[in-house]
Amino acid sequence: ALVGFDVAGGLFGIVNRHAYGADTVGARSGVRPYIHVKDIDAAFARVRRLPTAQIEPPGIVSEGPFRFFRFADPDGNSVEIF
């Protein structure tokens, strides 16, 4: 359900939506960027300050060793920060 590629030291992944997000609203483009940051709390605080931020509830999610949050960019596309 996941195929990952090492691209310039980062992960480019293609996932099966039915396995990882069947109940999520898809991005308008059909693509959701996943951006890795060193400090998820600082990134969340920065996005919250953006006037157009539309953060998906509940905010920061913890799943096993991963912490992430999603928000919509000004065009309505979903972005995930982890």
PDB file of C-alpha atoms in Angstrom:
ATOM      1  CA  ALA A   1       0.000   0.000   0.000  1.00  0.00           C
ATOM      2  CA  LEU A   2       3.090   2.248   0.064  1.00  0.00           C
ATOM      3  CA  VAL A   3       5.895   2.692  -2.425  1.00  0.00           C
ATOM      4  CA  GLY A   4       8.705   4.972  -1.291  1.00  0.00           C
ATOM      5  CA  PHE A   5      11.572   6.557  -3.193  1.00  0.00           C
ATOM      6  CA  ASP A   6      14.664   8.276  -1.789  1.00  0.00           C
ATOM      7  CA  VAL A   7      14.753  11.644  -3.531  1.00  0.00           C
ATOM      8  CA  ALA A   8      17.570  13.985  -2.512  1.00  0.00           C
ATOM      9  CA  GLY A   9      17.642  12.489   0.984  1.00  0.00           C
ATOM     10  CA  GLY A  10      13.879  12.756   1.456  1.00  0.00           C
ATOM     11  CA  LEU A  11      10.992  10.351   1.022  1.00  0.00           C
ATOM     12  CA  PHE A  12       8.752  10.543  -2.032  1.00  0.00           C
ATOM     13  CA  GLY A  13       5.923   8.139  -1.355  1.00  0.00           C
ATOM     14  CA  ILE A  14       2.921   6.926  -3.279  1.00  0.00           C
ATOM     15  CA  VAL A  15       0.235   5.401  -1.096  1.00  0.00           C
ATOM     16  CA  ASN A  16      -2.996   3.544  -1.593  1.00  0.00           C
ATOM     17  CA  ARG A  17      -5.674   5.980  -0.507  1.00  0.00           C
ATOM     18  CA  HIS A  18      -8.032   3.186   0.542  1.00  0.00           C
ATOM     19  CA  ALA A  19      -5.391   1.848   2.955  1.00  0.00           C
ATOM     20  CA  TYR A  20      -4.190   5.167   4.410  1.00  0.00           C
ATOM     21  CA  GLY A  21      -6.985   7.688   4.052  1.00  0.00           C
ATOM     22  CA  ALA A  22     -10.265   6.302   2.775  1.00  0.00           C
ATOM     23  CA  ASP A  23     -12.239   8.830   4.822  1.00  0.00           C
ATOM     24  CA  THR A  24     -10.123  11.880   3.974  1.00  0.00           C
ATOM     25  CA  VAL A  25     -11.041  14.537   1.486  1.00  0.00           C
ATOM     26  CA  GLY A  26      -8.668  14.365  -1.459  1.00  0.00           C
ATOM     27  CA  ALA A  27      -6.637  17.242  -2.718  1.00  0.00           C
ATOM     28  CA  ARG A  28      -8.043  19.063  -5.698  1.00  0.00           C
ATOM     29  CA  SER A  29      -4.981  18.046  -7.668  1.00  0.00           C
ATOM     30  CA  GLY A  30      -5.095  14.422  -6.464  1.00  0.00           C
ATOM     31  CA  VAL A  31      -1.697  14.903  -4.800  1.00  0.00           C
ATOM     32  CA  ARG A  32      -0.890  15.595  -1.156  1.00  0.00           C
ATOM     33  CA  PRO A  33       2.641  16.769  -0.381  1.00  0.00           C
ATOM     34  CA  TYR A  34       4.165  15.352   2.809  1.00  0.00           C
ATOM     35  CA  ILE A  35       6.819  17.657   4.240  1.00  0.00           C
ATOM     36  CA  HIS A  36       9.257  16.488   6.920  1.00  0.00           C
ATOM     37  CA  VAL A  37      10.311  19.040   9.537  1.00  0.00           C
ATOM     38  CA  LYS A  38      12.661  18.815  12.517  1.00  0.00           C
ATOM     39  CA  ASP A  39      10.208  20.440  14.960  1.00  0.00           C
ATOM     40  CA  ILE A  40       6.527  19.616  14.411  1.00  0.00           C
ATOM     41  CA  ASP A  41       5.388  21.930  17.223  1.00  0.00           C
ATOM     42  CA  ALA A  42       7.221  24.931  15.744  1.00  0.00           C
ATOM     43  CA  ALA A  43       5.863  24.155  12.261  1.00  0.00           C
ATOM     44  CA  PHE A  44       2.315  23.864  13.642  1.00  0.00           C
ATOM     45  CA  ALA A  45       2.647  27.202  15.434  1.00  0.00           C
ATOM     46  CA  ARG A  46       3.932  28.827  12.244  1.00  0.00           C
ATOM     47  CA  VAL A  47       1.064  27.476  10.104  1.00  0.00           C
ATOM     48  CA  ARG A  48      -1.495  28.529  12.748  1.00  0.00           C
ATOM     49  CA  ARG A  49      -0.276  32.132  12.373  1.00  0.00           C
ATOM     50  CA  LEU A  50      -0.995  32.154   8.629  1.00  0.00           C
ATOM     51  CA  PRO A  51      -4.130  34.189   7.894  1.00  0.00           C
ATOM     52  CA  THR A  52      -5.411  31.611   5.398  1.00  0.00           C
ATOM     53  CA  ALA A  53      -4.559  28.503   7.468  1.00  0.00           C
ATOM     54  CA  GLN A  54      -7.289  25.871   7.406  1.00  0.00           C
ATOM     55  CA  ILE A  55      -5.867  23.208   9.717  1.00  0.00           C
ATOM     56  CA  GLU A  56      -7.705  19.880   9.695  1.00  0.00           C
ATOM     57  CA  PRO A  57      -8.990  18.786  13.110  1.00  0.00           C
ATOM     58  CA  PRO A  58      -7.757  17.665  15.540  1.00  0.00           C
ATOM     59  CA  GLY A  59      -4.461  19.449  14.782  1.00  0.00           C
ATOM     60  CA  ILE A  60      -1.315  17.467  15.576  1.00  0.00           C
ATOM     61  CA  VAL A  61      -1.971  13.721  15.401  1.00  0.00           C
ATOM     62  CA  SER A  62       0.248  11.034  16.950  1.00  0.00           C
ATOM     63  CA  GLU A  63       0.309   7.609  15.289  1.00  0.00           C
ATOM     64  CA  GLY A  64       3.000   5.356  16.691  1.00  0.00           C
ATOM     65  CA  PRO A  65       6.333   7.129  16.243  1.00  0.00           C
ATOM     66  CA  PHE A  66       4.867   9.687  13.803  1.00  0.00           C
ATOM     67  CA  ARG A  67       3.385  13.088  14.554  1.00  0.00           C
ATOM     68  CA  PHE A  68       1.747  15.085  11.788  1.00  0.00           C
ATOM     69  CA  PHE A  69      -0.890  17.654  10.907  1.00  0.00           C
ATOM     70  CA  ARG A  70      -2.684  18.578   7.712  1.00  0.00           C
ATOM     71  CA  PHE A  71      -3.876  21.883   6.392  1.00  0.00           C
ATOM     72  CA  ALA A  72      -5.343  23.289   3.196  1.00  0.00           C
ATOM     73  CA  ASP A  73      -3.290  25.707   1.133  1.00  0.00           C
ATOM     74  CA  PRO A  74      -5.009  28.825  -0.288  1.00  0.00           C
ATOM     75  CA  ASP A  75      -6.121  26.805  -3.339  1.00  0.00           C
ATOM     76  CA  GLY A  76      -7.735  24.112  -1.170  1.00  0.00           C
ATOM     77  CA  ASN A  77      -5.039  21.479  -1.684  1.00  0.00           C
ATOM     78  CA  SER A  78      -4.179  19.320   1.333  1.00  0.00           C
ATOM     79  CA  VAL A  79      -0.623  19.448   2.697  1.00  0.00           C
ATOM     80  CA  GLU A  80       0.746  17.202   5.453  1.00  0.00           C
ATOM     81  CA  ILE A  81       3.615  18.204   7.735  1.00  0.00           C
ATOM     82  CA  PHE A  82       5.286  15.395   9.680  1.00  0.00           C
TER      83      PHE A  82
END
